[in-house]
């Protein structure tokens, strides 16, 4: 940073202001739960809310929509990129000199690639890429926690077949096979994840990194034996158990005589379900 001395024409060099505050922790601590919209089982943070919160905290933040040359238009720069795999957009967000760039495929409302997108489709994907780039700086990042965790479909199928064989051996041949319980709904998955996020944040306390929150959530999933194909009845039981755990943590915070939440006994699962992590939202 420089400043010119108009009296003598000299240039005075000043030391840059050192920032002591962690901007990522500041943005990650913003509660956006009341700004989340849900559609088709997925949770979304509106780009308008994300940009509003970002600019309130960091007015000088830069949001840049990348442009690419289109060969069919003679190299004219357009806000999308056409590839053999489909169409992509990219948005870069810069805060205090730190850049996060998020490429994003052009998808429909079912999160499937669009072969021939309209300008409206491209604009929607740009806004979603913008929200993800902002989340890369901490704001609303917990919404995407675990979305990149794969599910081993072959393992689930093999375990399911073993379960069916065991069940068939136990049921007499003259009796028809029992109906399988209904699988956990997207609404139950989201409710369980929301409770897990609150428990993780309260357990770790302020200043915890997003990686620590995600790791804590994985431990919560394992402790409560949450699976992607658990029965709806069992999911309701887990929701009740986790709400009780959350209430115990909050009660301990309100009671100064207790510094730690007493460890609860592990619940006995009602159903034997194949193990698989919950599918998190996009």
Short mmCIF file of N, CA, C and O in Angstrom, two decimals, residues 37-171:
data_model
loop_
_atom_site.label_atom_id
_atom_site.label_comp_id
_atom_site.label_asym_id
_atom_site.label_seq_id
_atom_site.Cartn_x
_atom_site.Cartn_y
_atom_site.Cartn_z
N UNK A 37 -34.03 -23.61 1.37
CA UNK A 37 -35.22 -24.09 0.67
C UNK A 37 -35.02 -25.57 0.35
O UNK A 37 -33.91 -26.00 0.03
N UNK A 38 -36.12 -26.33 0.39
CA UNK A 38 -36.05 -27.76 0.09
C UNK A 38 -36.90 -28.06 -1.13
O UNK A 38 -38.01 -27.56 -1.27
N UNK A 39 -36.32 -28.89 -2.03
CA UNK A 39 -37.01 -29.25 -3.27
C UNK A 39 -36.55 -30.63 -3.71
O UNK A 39 -35.35 -30.88 -3.81
N UNK A 40 -37.53 -31.53 -3.94
CA UNK A 40 -37.24 -32.87 -4.43
C UNK A 40 -36.25 -33.61 -3.52
O UNK A 40 -35.39 -34.36 -3.99
N UNK A 41 -36.36 -33.39 -2.21
CA UNK A 41 -35.51 -34.09 -1.27
C UNK A 41 -34.14 -33.49 -1.08
O UNK A 41 -33.32 -34.03 -0.34
N UNK A 42 -33.84 -32.37 -1.74
CA UNK A 42 -32.54 -31.71 -1.62
C UNK A 42 -32.71 -30.36 -0.93
O UNK A 42 -33.78 -29.75 -0.96
N UNK A 43 -31.63 -29.90 -0.31
CA UNK A 43 -31.64 -28.61 0.37
C UNK A 43 -30.81 -27.61 -0.43
O UNK A 43 -29.73 -27.93 -0.91
N UNK A 44 -31.35 -26.41 -0.56
CA UNK A 44 -30.70 -25.36 -1.33
C UNK A 44 -30.62 -24.08 -0.50
O UNK A 44 -31.55 -23.77 0.25
N UNK A 45 -29.51 -23.37 -0.65
CA UNK A 45 -29.40 -22.03 -0.12
C UNK A 45 -29.55 -21.08 -1.30
O UNK A 45 -28.77 -21.12 -2.25
N UNK A 46 -30.56 -20.23 -1.27
CA UNK A 46 -30.81 -19.31 -2.38
C UNK A 46 -29.59 -18.43 -2.64
O UNK A 46 -28.95 -17.96 -1.70
N UNK A 47 -29.28 -18.20 -3.92
CA UNK A 47 -28.12 -17.37 -4.26
C UNK A 47 -28.30 -15.96 -3.72
O UNK A 47 -27.32 -15.30 -3.35
N UNK A 48 -29.54 -15.49 -3.65
CA UNK A 48 -29.78 -14.13 -3.15
C UNK A 48 -29.40 -14.02 -1.68
O UNK A 48 -28.76 -13.05 -1.25
N UNK A 49 -29.78 -15.03 -0.87
CA UNK A 49 -29.40 -15.04 0.54
C UNK A 49 -27.88 -15.15 0.69
O UNK A 49 -27.28 -14.45 1.52
N UNK A 50 -27.28 -16.06 -0.09
CA UNK A 50 -25.83 -16.27 0.02
C UNK A 50 -25.06 -14.99 -0.31
O UNK A 50 -24.14 -14.58 0.40
N UNK A 51 -25.45 -14.34 -1.41
CA UNK A 51 -24.74 -13.12 -1.82
C UNK A 51 -25.00 -11.99 -0.83
O UNK A 51 -24.10 -11.19 -0.53
N UNK A 52 -26.22 -11.93 -0.29
CA UNK A 52 -26.54 -10.89 0.69
C UNK A 52 -25.67 -11.04 1.95
O UNK A 52 -25.07 -10.06 2.42
N UNK A 53 -25.59 -12.25 2.48
CA UNK A 53 -24.78 -12.48 3.68
C UNK A 53 -23.30 -12.24 3.41
O UNK A 53 -22.58 -11.70 4.25
N UNK A 54 -22.84 -12.64 2.21
CA UNK A 54 -21.43 -12.45 1.87
C UNK A 54 -21.08 -10.96 1.81
O UNK A 54 -20.08 -10.52 2.38
N UNK A 55 -21.91 -10.18 1.14
CA UNK A 55 -21.61 -8.76 0.96
C UNK A 55 -21.76 -7.97 2.26
O UNK A 55 -21.11 -6.94 2.44
N UNK A 56 -22.62 -8.45 3.15
CA UNK A 56 -22.73 -7.79 4.45
C UNK A 56 -21.45 -7.96 5.27
O UNK A 56 -21.02 -7.06 5.98
N UNK A 57 -20.86 -9.15 5.16
CA UNK A 57 -19.63 -9.43 5.91
C UNK A 57 -18.39 -8.92 5.18
O UNK A 57 -17.45 -8.43 5.81
N UNK A 58 -18.38 -9.02 3.85
CA UNK A 58 -17.21 -8.65 3.05
C UNK A 58 -17.67 -7.87 1.82
O UNK A 58 -17.83 -8.45 0.73
N UNK A 59 -17.89 -6.57 1.95
CA UNK A 59 -18.42 -5.77 0.84
C UNK A 59 -17.50 -5.76 -0.38
O UNK A 59 -17.97 -5.54 -1.50
N UNK A 60 -16.21 -5.99 -0.21
CA UNK A 60 -15.28 -5.93 -1.33
C UNK A 60 -15.08 -7.28 -2.01
O UNK A 60 -14.24 -7.41 -2.91
N UNK A 61 -15.82 -8.30 -1.58
CA UNK A 61 -15.68 -9.62 -2.19
C UNK A 61 -16.05 -9.55 -3.67
O UNK A 61 -16.98 -8.85 -4.07
N UNK A 62 -15.32 -10.29 -4.48
CA UNK A 62 -15.54 -10.31 -5.92
C UNK A 62 -16.20 -11.62 -6.33
O UNK A 62 -15.82 -12.69 -5.88
N UNK A 63 -17.23 -11.50 -7.18
CA UNK A 63 -17.92 -12.66 -7.73
C UNK A 63 -17.77 -12.60 -9.25
O UNK A 63 -18.25 -11.67 -9.89
N UNK A 64 -17.07 -13.57 -9.82
CA UNK A 64 -16.70 -13.53 -11.24
C UNK A 64 -17.28 -14.75 -11.94
O UNK A 64 -16.98 -15.89 -11.58
N UNK A 65 -18.12 -14.52 -12.95
CA UNK A 65 -18.62 -15.60 -13.80
C UNK A 65 -17.64 -15.79 -14.95
O UNK A 65 -17.43 -14.88 -15.75
N UNK A 66 -17.05 -16.99 -15.02
CA UNK A 66 -16.06 -17.25 -16.06
C UNK A 66 -16.72 -17.36 -17.43
O UNK A 66 -17.86 -17.82 -17.55
N UNK A 67 -16.00 -16.93 -18.46
CA UNK A 67 -16.48 -17.00 -19.84
C UNK A 67 -15.51 -17.79 -20.70
O UNK A 67 -14.31 -17.75 -20.47
N UNK A 68 -16.06 -18.48 -21.69
CA UNK A 68 -15.28 -19.37 -22.53
C UNK A 68 -15.58 -19.09 -24.00
O UNK A 68 -16.72 -18.73 -24.35
N UNK A 69 -14.59 -19.26 -24.89
CA UNK A 69 -14.84 -19.05 -26.32
C UNK A 69 -15.71 -20.16 -26.90
O UNK A 69 -15.49 -21.34 -26.63
N UNK A 70 -16.71 -19.77 -27.68
CA UNK A 70 -17.61 -20.72 -28.33
C UNK A 70 -17.20 -20.87 -29.79
O UNK A 70 -17.36 -19.93 -30.57
N UNK A 71 -16.67 -22.05 -30.20
CA UNK A 71 -16.24 -22.22 -31.59
C UNK A 71 -17.35 -22.00 -32.60
O UNK A 71 -17.11 -21.49 -33.69
N UNK A 72 -18.58 -22.39 -32.24
CA UNK A 72 -19.69 -22.24 -33.18
C UNK A 72 -20.09 -20.79 -33.38
O UNK A 72 -20.77 -20.46 -34.35
N UNK A 73 -19.67 -19.92 -32.47
CA UNK A 73 -19.98 -18.49 -32.59
C UNK A 73 -18.75 -17.69 -32.98
O UNK A 73 -18.71 -16.47 -32.76
N UNK A 74 -17.75 -18.37 -33.53
CA UNK A 74 -16.55 -17.67 -33.97
C UNK A 74 -15.65 -17.23 -32.84
O UNK A 74 -14.92 -16.25 -32.98
N UNK A 75 -15.68 -17.96 -31.72
CA UNK A 75 -14.81 -17.61 -30.60
C UNK A 75 -15.37 -16.57 -29.66
O UNK A 75 -14.65 -16.07 -28.79
N UNK A 76 -16.63 -16.23 -29.81
CA UNK A 76 -17.26 -15.25 -28.90
C UNK A 76 -17.29 -15.83 -27.48
O UNK A 76 -17.59 -17.02 -27.29
N UNK A 77 -16.95 -15.00 -26.50
CA UNK A 77 -16.94 -15.45 -25.11
C UNK A 77 -18.37 -15.58 -24.58
O UNK A 77 -19.17 -14.65 -24.67
N UNK A 78 -18.66 -16.75 -24.02
CA UNK A 78 -20.00 -17.02 -23.47
C UNK A 78 -19.83 -17.57 -22.05
O UNK A 78 -18.77 -18.13 -21.72
N UNK A 79 -20.85 -17.45 -21.20
CA UNK A 79 -20.72 -17.88 -19.79
C UNK A 79 -20.96 -19.37 -19.58
O UNK A 79 -21.50 -19.78 -18.57
N UNK A 80 -20.58 -20.19 -20.54
CA UNK A 80 -20.71 -21.63 -20.40
C UNK A 80 -19.66 -22.31 -21.26
O UNK A 80 -19.07 -21.71 -22.15
N UNK A 81 -19.43 -23.59 -20.97
CA UNK A 81 -18.46 -24.36 -21.73
C UNK A 81 -19.13 -25.65 -22.20
O UNK A 81 -19.70 -26.40 -21.40
N UNK A 82 -19.06 -25.91 -23.52
CA UNK A 82 -19.65 -27.10 -24.11
C UNK A 82 -18.58 -28.19 -24.23
O UNK A 82 -17.51 -27.97 -24.77
N UNK A 83 -18.86 -29.38 -23.66
CA UNK A 83 -17.91 -30.49 -23.72
C UNK A 83 -18.64 -31.74 -24.19
O UNK A 83 -19.88 -31.75 -24.35
N UNK A 84 -17.87 -32.82 -24.37
CA UNK A 84 -18.48 -34.09 -24.78
C UNK A 84 -19.32 -34.70 -23.67
O UNK A 84 -20.15 -35.57 -23.91
N UNK A 85 -19.10 -34.26 -22.44
CA UNK A 85 -19.86 -34.76 -21.30
C UNK A 85 -21.07 -33.92 -20.98
O UNK A 85 -21.89 -34.31 -20.14
N UNK A 86 -21.19 -32.75 -21.58
CA UNK A 86 -22.29 -31.86 -21.30
C UNK A 86 -21.83 -30.42 -21.17
O UNK A 86 -20.69 -30.08 -21.49
N UNK A 87 -22.71 -29.58 -20.66
CA UNK A 87 -22.42 -28.16 -20.49
C UNK A 87 -21.99 -27.89 -19.05
O UNK A 87 -22.52 -28.48 -18.10
N UNK A 88 -21.02 -26.95 -18.92
CA UNK A 88 -20.53 -26.56 -17.60
C UNK A 88 -20.48 -25.03 -17.50
O UNK A 88 -20.32 -24.34 -18.51
N UNK A 89 -20.61 -24.54 -16.27
CA UNK A 89 -20.38 -23.14 -15.96
C UNK A 89 -19.35 -23.09 -14.84
O UNK A 89 -19.06 -24.10 -14.20
N UNK A 90 -18.82 -21.90 -14.58
CA UNK A 90 -17.82 -21.76 -13.52
C UNK A 90 -17.91 -20.36 -12.92
O UNK A 90 -18.00 -19.37 -13.66
N UNK A 91 -17.91 -20.30 -11.60
CA UNK A 91 -17.98 -19.02 -10.89
C UNK A 91 -16.84 -18.97 -9.88
O UNK A 91 -16.60 -19.94 -9.15
N UNK A 92 -16.16 -17.84 -9.85
CA UNK A 92 -15.05 -17.63 -8.91
C UNK A 92 -15.44 -16.55 -7.90
O UNK A 92 -16.01 -15.52 -8.27
N UNK A 93 -15.16 -16.81 -6.63
CA UNK A 93 -15.41 -15.84 -5.56
C UNK A 93 -14.08 -15.56 -4.86
O UNK A 93 -13.39 -16.50 -4.43
N UNK A 94 -13.74 -14.27 -4.73
CA UNK A 94 -12.47 -13.86 -4.13
C UNK A 94 -12.77 -13.03 -2.89
O UNK A 94 -13.48 -12.03 -2.95
N UNK A 95 -12.21 -13.46 -1.75
CA UNK A 95 -12.36 -12.73 -0.49
C UNK A 95 -10.98 -12.52 0.10
O UNK A 95 -10.24 -13.49 0.32
N UNK A 96 -10.61 -11.28 0.33
CA UNK A 96 -9.31 -10.94 0.91
C UNK A 96 -8.16 -11.60 0.14
O UNK A 96 -7.18 -12.09 0.74
N UNK A 97 -8.30 -11.66 -1.17
CA UNK A 97 -7.25 -12.24 -2.00
C UNK A 97 -7.28 -13.75 -2.11
O UNK A 97 -6.49 -14.33 -2.86
N UNK A 98 -8.19 -14.42 -1.38
CA UNK A 98 -8.31 -15.87 -1.44
C UNK A 98 -9.39 -16.22 -2.46
O UNK A 98 -10.53 -15.75 -2.36
N UNK A 99 -9.05 -17.06 -3.44
CA UNK A 99 -9.96 -17.40 -4.53
C UNK A 99 -10.48 -18.81 -4.37
O UNK A 99 -9.74 -19.74 -4.07
N UNK A 100 -11.80 -18.96 -4.58
CA UNK A 100 -12.44 -20.27 -4.66
C UNK A 100 -13.24 -20.30 -5.95
O UNK A 100 -14.11 -19.46 -6.16
N UNK A 101 -12.93 -21.25 -6.82
CA UNK A 101 -13.59 -21.36 -8.11
C UNK A 101 -14.34 -22.67 -8.18
O UNK A 101 -13.78 -23.73 -7.85
N UNK A 102 -15.60 -22.63 -8.59
CA UNK A 102 -16.45 -23.82 -8.59
C UNK A 102 -17.02 -24.10 -9.97
O UNK A 102 -17.95 -23.44 -10.41
N UNK A 103 -16.46 -25.08 -10.72
CA UNK A 103 -17.12 -25.54 -11.95
C UNK A 103 -18.41 -26.28 -11.58
O UNK A 103 -18.47 -26.96 -10.55
N UNK A 104 -19.42 -26.16 -12.42
CA UNK A 104 -20.71 -26.74 -12.09
C UNK A 104 -21.41 -27.18 -13.37
O UNK A 104 -21.50 -26.41 -14.33
N UNK A 105 -21.92 -28.42 -13.43
CA UNK A 105 -22.63 -28.88 -14.63
C UNK A 105 -24.00 -28.23 -14.73
O UNK A 105 -24.61 -27.88 -13.72
N UNK A 106 -24.48 -28.09 -15.94
CA UNK A 106 -25.82 -27.54 -16.17
C UNK A 106 -26.81 -28.69 -15.98
O UNK A 106 -26.83 -29.64 -16.76
N UNK A 107 -27.63 -28.61 -14.91
CA UNK A 107 -28.52 -29.70 -14.52
C UNK A 107 -29.97 -29.25 -14.55
O UNK A 107 -30.27 -28.06 -14.48
N UNK A 108 -30.87 -30.25 -14.60
CA UNK A 108 -32.29 -29.95 -14.51
C UNK A 108 -32.73 -30.04 -13.05
O UNK A 108 -31.90 -30.18 -12.15
N UNK A 109 -34.04 -29.99 -12.82
CA UNK A 109 -34.56 -29.98 -11.45
C UNK A 109 -34.34 -31.32 -10.74
O UNK A 109 -34.44 -31.40 -9.51
N UNK A 110 -34.02 -32.38 -11.52
CA UNK A 110 -33.73 -33.68 -10.93
C UNK A 110 -32.23 -33.89 -10.74
O UNK A 110 -31.78 -35.01 -10.46
N UNK A 111 -31.44 -32.83 -10.98
CA UNK A 111 -29.98 -32.90 -10.91
C UNK A 111 -29.40 -33.84 -11.97
O UNK A 111 -28.41 -34.53 -11.72
N UNK A 112 -30.03 -33.87 -13.14
CA UNK A 112 -29.54 -34.62 -14.28
C UNK A 112 -29.01 -33.66 -15.33
O UNK A 112 -29.57 -32.57 -15.52
N UNK A 113 -27.92 -34.02 -16.05
CA UNK A 113 -27.37 -33.13 -17.07
C UNK A 113 -28.38 -32.85 -18.18
O UNK A 113 -29.16 -33.73 -18.56
N UNK A 114 -28.37 -31.63 -18.69
CA UNK A 114 -29.27 -31.21 -19.76
C UNK A 114 -28.48 -31.21 -21.07
O UNK A 114 -27.46 -30.53 -21.20
N UNK A 115 -28.96 -31.99 -22.05
CA UNK A 115 -28.24 -32.11 -23.32
C UNK A 115 -28.27 -30.81 -24.11
O UNK A 115 -27.26 -30.41 -24.70
N UNK A 116 -29.40 -30.13 -24.12
CA UNK A 116 -29.55 -28.87 -24.85
C UNK A 116 -30.16 -27.83 -23.93
O UNK A 116 -31.37 -27.60 -23.95
N UNK A 117 -29.36 -27.21 -23.08
CA UNK A 117 -29.90 -26.27 -22.10
C UNK A 117 -30.34 -24.96 -22.74
O UNK A 117 -29.80 -24.53 -23.77
N UNK A 118 -31.31 -24.32 -22.12
CA UNK A 118 -31.73 -22.99 -22.51
C UNK A 118 -30.91 -21.96 -21.73
O UNK A 118 -30.15 -22.31 -20.82
N UNK A 119 -31.09 -20.69 -22.09
CA UNK A 119 -30.40 -19.64 -21.35
C UNK A 119 -30.85 -19.61 -19.89
O UNK A 119 -30.06 -19.30 -19.01
N UNK A 120 -32.11 -19.97 -19.66
CA UNK A 120 -32.62 -20.03 -18.29
C UNK A 120 -31.91 -21.13 -17.50
O UNK A 120 -31.55 -20.94 -16.33
N UNK A 121 -31.72 -22.30 -18.12
CA UNK A 121 -31.01 -23.40 -17.47
C UNK A 121 -29.57 -23.00 -17.11
O UNK A 121 -29.08 -23.30 -16.02
N UNK A 122 -28.90 -22.34 -18.05
CA UNK A 122 -27.52 -21.92 -17.81
C UNK A 122 -27.45 -20.90 -16.68
O UNK A 122 -26.58 -20.98 -15.81
N UNK A 123 -28.39 -19.97 -16.66
CA UNK A 123 -28.39 -18.96 -15.59
C UNK A 123 -28.63 -19.61 -14.23
O UNK A 123 -27.98 -19.24 -13.24
N UNK A 124 -29.54 -20.59 -14.16
CA UNK A 124 -29.77 -21.27 -12.88
C UNK A 124 -28.52 -21.97 -12.39
O UNK A 124 -28.19 -21.93 -11.20
N UNK A 125 -27.78 -22.61 -13.30
CA UNK A 125 -26.56 -23.32 -12.90
C UNK A 125 -25.48 -22.34 -12.47
O UNK A 125 -24.69 -22.64 -11.57
N UNK A 126 -25.43 -21.16 -13.08
CA UNK A 126 -24.47 -20.14 -12.66
C UNK A 126 -24.75 -19.72 -11.22
O UNK A 126 -23.82 -19.57 -10.40
N UNK A 127 -26.03 -19.55 -10.88
CA UNK A 127 -26.37 -19.14 -9.52
C UNK A 127 -26.03 -20.25 -8.51
O UNK A 127 -25.55 -19.97 -7.40
N UNK A 128 -26.23 -21.51 -8.90
CA UNK A 128 -25.89 -22.62 -8.00
C UNK A 128 -24.38 -22.73 -7.82
O UNK A 128 -23.89 -23.04 -6.73
N UNK A 129 -23.64 -22.49 -8.92
CA UNK A 129 -22.17 -22.50 -8.81
C UNK A 129 -21.71 -21.36 -7.91
O UNK A 129 -20.74 -21.51 -7.15
N UNK A 130 -22.38 -20.22 -7.99
CA UNK A 130 -22.04 -19.08 -7.14
C UNK A 130 -22.20 -19.44 -5.67
O UNK A 130 -21.33 -19.15 -4.84
N UNK A 131 -23.32 -20.09 -5.33
CA UNK A 131 -23.57 -20.47 -3.93
C UNK A 131 -22.51 -21.45 -3.44
O UNK A 131 -22.02 -21.34 -2.32
N UNK A 132 -22.11 -22.38 -4.31
CA UNK A 132 -21.09 -23.35 -3.91
C UNK A 132 -19.73 -22.68 -3.74
O UNK A 132 -18.96 -23.05 -2.84
N UNK A 133 -19.41 -21.72 -4.58
CA UNK A 133 -18.14 -21.00 -4.43
C UNK A 133 -18.12 -20.20 -3.13
O UNK A 133 -17.12 -20.16 -2.43
N UNK A 134 -19.25 -19.57 -2.82
CA UNK A 134 -19.35 -18.84 -1.55
C UNK A 134 -19.23 -19.81 -0.39
O UNK A 134 -18.57 -19.52 0.63
N UNK A 135 -19.84 -21.01 -0.52
CA UNK A 135 -19.75 -22.02 0.54
C UNK A 135 -18.30 -22.47 0.73
O UNK A 135 -17.91 -22.82 1.85
N UNK A 136 -17.50 -22.42 -0.34
CA UNK A 136 -16.09 -22.77 -0.21
C UNK A 136 -15.34 -21.83 0.72
O UNK A 136 -14.28 -22.18 1.23
N UNK A 137 -15.89 -20.65 0.95
CA UNK A 137 -15.31 -19.70 1.90
C UNK A 137 -15.92 -19.85 3.29
O UNK A 137 -15.57 -19.09 4.19
N UNK A 138 -16.85 -20.81 3.47
CA UNK A 138 -17.39 -21.10 4.80
C UNK A 138 -18.88 -20.88 4.96
O UNK A 138 -19.51 -21.53 5.80
N UNK A 139 -19.49 -19.98 4.17
CA UNK A 139 -20.90 -19.63 4.37
C UNK A 139 -21.80 -20.77 3.88
O UNK A 139 -21.88 -21.04 2.69
N UNK A 140 -22.47 -21.44 4.81
CA UNK A 140 -23.38 -22.51 4.44
C UNK A 140 -22.69 -23.78 3.99
O UNK A 140 -23.33 -24.65 3.38
N UNK A 141 -21.42 -23.94 4.30
CA UNK A 141 -20.68 -25.11 3.83
C UNK A 141 -21.23 -26.40 4.42
O UNK A 141 -21.18 -27.45 3.78
N UNK A 142 -21.77 -26.33 5.63
CA UNK A 142 -22.25 -27.55 6.27
C UNK A 142 -23.42 -28.18 5.52
O UNK A 142 -23.73 -29.36 5.70
N UNK A 143 -24.09 -27.40 4.65
CA UNK A 143 -25.19 -27.95 3.86
C UNK A 143 -24.70 -29.07 2.96
O UNK A 143 -25.39 -30.04 2.70
N UNK A 144 -23.44 -28.92 2.49
CA UNK A 144 -22.89 -29.89 1.55
C UNK A 144 -22.09 -30.99 2.23
O UNK A 144 -21.45 -31.78 1.56
N UNK A 145 -22.11 -31.04 3.55
CA UNK A 145 -21.28 -32.01 4.27
C UNK A 145 -21.66 -33.43 3.88
O UNK A 145 -22.81 -33.84 3.99
N UNK A 146 -20.67 -34.19 3.41
CA UNK A 146 -20.88 -35.59 3.09
C UNK A 146 -21.44 -35.88 1.73
O UNK A 146 -21.66 -37.04 1.38
N UNK A 147 -21.68 -34.85 0.89
CA UNK A 147 -22.29 -35.11 -0.41
C UNK A 147 -21.36 -35.89 -1.33
O UNK A 147 -21.80 -36.51 -2.29
N UNK A 148 -20.04 -35.86 -1.05
CA UNK A 148 -19.09 -36.56 -1.90
C UNK A 148 -18.75 -37.95 -1.37
O UNK A 148 -17.86 -38.61 -1.90
N UNK A 149 -19.47 -38.41 -0.32
CA UNK A 149 -19.19 -39.73 0.22
C UNK A 149 -19.91 -40.77 -0.64
O UNK A 149 -21.14 -40.77 -0.72
N UNK A 150 -19.17 -41.66 -1.30
CA UNK A 150 -19.82 -42.63 -2.19
C UNK A 150 -20.48 -43.76 -1.41
O UNK A 150 -20.13 -44.05 -0.27
N UNK A 151 -21.44 -44.39 -2.04
CA UNK A 151 -22.10 -45.55 -1.48
C UNK A 151 -21.74 -46.75 -2.35
O UNK A 151 -21.89 -46.72 -3.57
N UNK A 152 -21.22 -47.79 -1.73
CA UNK A 152 -20.84 -49.00 -2.45
C UNK A 152 -22.10 -49.80 -2.76
O UNK A 152 -22.60 -50.55 -1.94
N UNK A 153 -22.64 -49.60 -3.98
CA UNK A 153 -23.88 -50.25 -4.36
C UNK A 153 -23.74 -51.77 -4.36
O UNK A 153 -24.66 -52.49 -3.99
N UNK A 154 -22.57 -52.29 -4.80
CA UNK A 154 -22.39 -53.74 -4.86
C UNK A 154 -22.43 -54.36 -3.47
O UNK A 154 -22.99 -55.43 -3.26
N UNK A 155 -21.84 -53.64 -2.48
CA UNK A 155 -21.84 -54.15 -1.11
C UNK A 155 -23.26 -54.17 -0.55
O UNK A 155 -23.67 -55.12 0.11
N UNK A 156 -24.02 -53.11 -0.84
CA UNK A 156 -25.40 -53.06 -0.37
C UNK A 156 -26.21 -54.19 -0.97
O UNK A 156 -27.00 -54.87 -0.30
N UNK A 157 -26.01 -54.43 -2.29
CA UNK A 157 -26.77 -55.47 -2.98
C UNK A 157 -26.43 -56.85 -2.42
O UNK A 157 -27.31 -57.68 -2.18
N UNK A 158 -25.13 -57.11 -2.18
CA UNK A 158 -24.72 -58.41 -1.65
C UNK A 158 -25.28 -58.64 -0.25
O UNK A 158 -25.77 -59.72 0.07
N UNK A 159 -25.21 -57.58 0.59
CA UNK A 159 -25.74 -57.71 1.94
C UNK A 159 -27.25 -57.90 1.93
O UNK A 159 -27.81 -58.63 2.74
N UNK A 160 -27.92 -57.23 1.00
CA UNK A 160 -29.37 -57.36 0.90
C UNK A 160 -29.74 -58.78 0.49
O UNK A 160 -30.68 -59.36 1.02
N UNK A 161 -28.99 -59.36 -0.48
CA UNK A 161 -29.28 -60.71 -0.91
C UNK A 161 -29.07 -61.71 0.23
O UNK A 161 -29.85 -62.65 0.41
N UNK A 162 -28.02 -61.50 1.04
CA UNK A 162 -27.79 -62.37 2.18
C UNK A 162 -28.93 -62.27 3.19
O UNK A 162 -29.38 -63.27 3.75
N UNK A 163 -29.42 -61.03 3.38
CA UNK A 163 -30.53 -60.85 4.30
C UNK A 163 -31.78 -61.55 3.82
O UNK A 163 -32.52 -62.17 4.60
N UNK A 164 -32.04 -61.48 2.51
CA UNK A 164 -33.20 -62.15 1.96
C UNK A 164 -33.10 -63.67 2.11
O UNK A 164 -34.08 -64.35 2.43
N UNK A 165 -31.90 -64.23 1.90
CA UNK A 165 -31.72 -65.66 2.02
C UNK A 165 -31.95 -66.12 3.46
O UNK A 165 -32.60 -67.14 3.71
N UNK A 166 -31.42 -65.35 4.43
CA UNK A 166 -31.63 -65.71 5.83
C UNK A 166 -33.11 -65.65 6.21
O UNK A 166 -33.64 -66.50 6.91
N UNK A 167 -33.79 -64.64 5.71
CA UNK A 167 -35.20 -64.48 6.02
C UNK A 167 -36.01 -65.61 5.41
O UNK A 167 -36.93 -66.14 6.02
N UNK A 168 -35.65 -66.01 4.19
CA UNK A 168 -36.38 -67.08 3.52
C UNK A 168 -36.20 -68.41 4.24
O UNK A 168 -37.13 -69.23 4.33
N UNK A 169 -35.00 -68.64 4.81
CA UNK A 169 -34.76 -69.88 5.54
C UNK A 169 -35.56 -69.94 6.83
O UNK A 169 -35.96 -71.00 7.28
N UNK A 170 -35.84 -68.81 7.43
CA UNK A 170 -36.55 -68.77 8.70
C UNK A 170 -38.07 -68.85 8.52
O UNK A 170 -38.77 -69.25 9.43
N UNK A 171 -38.56 -68.48 7.35
CA UNK A 171 -40.01 -68.46 7.12
C UNK A 171 -40.45 -69.79 6.53
O UNK A 171 -39.86 -70.26 5.55
#
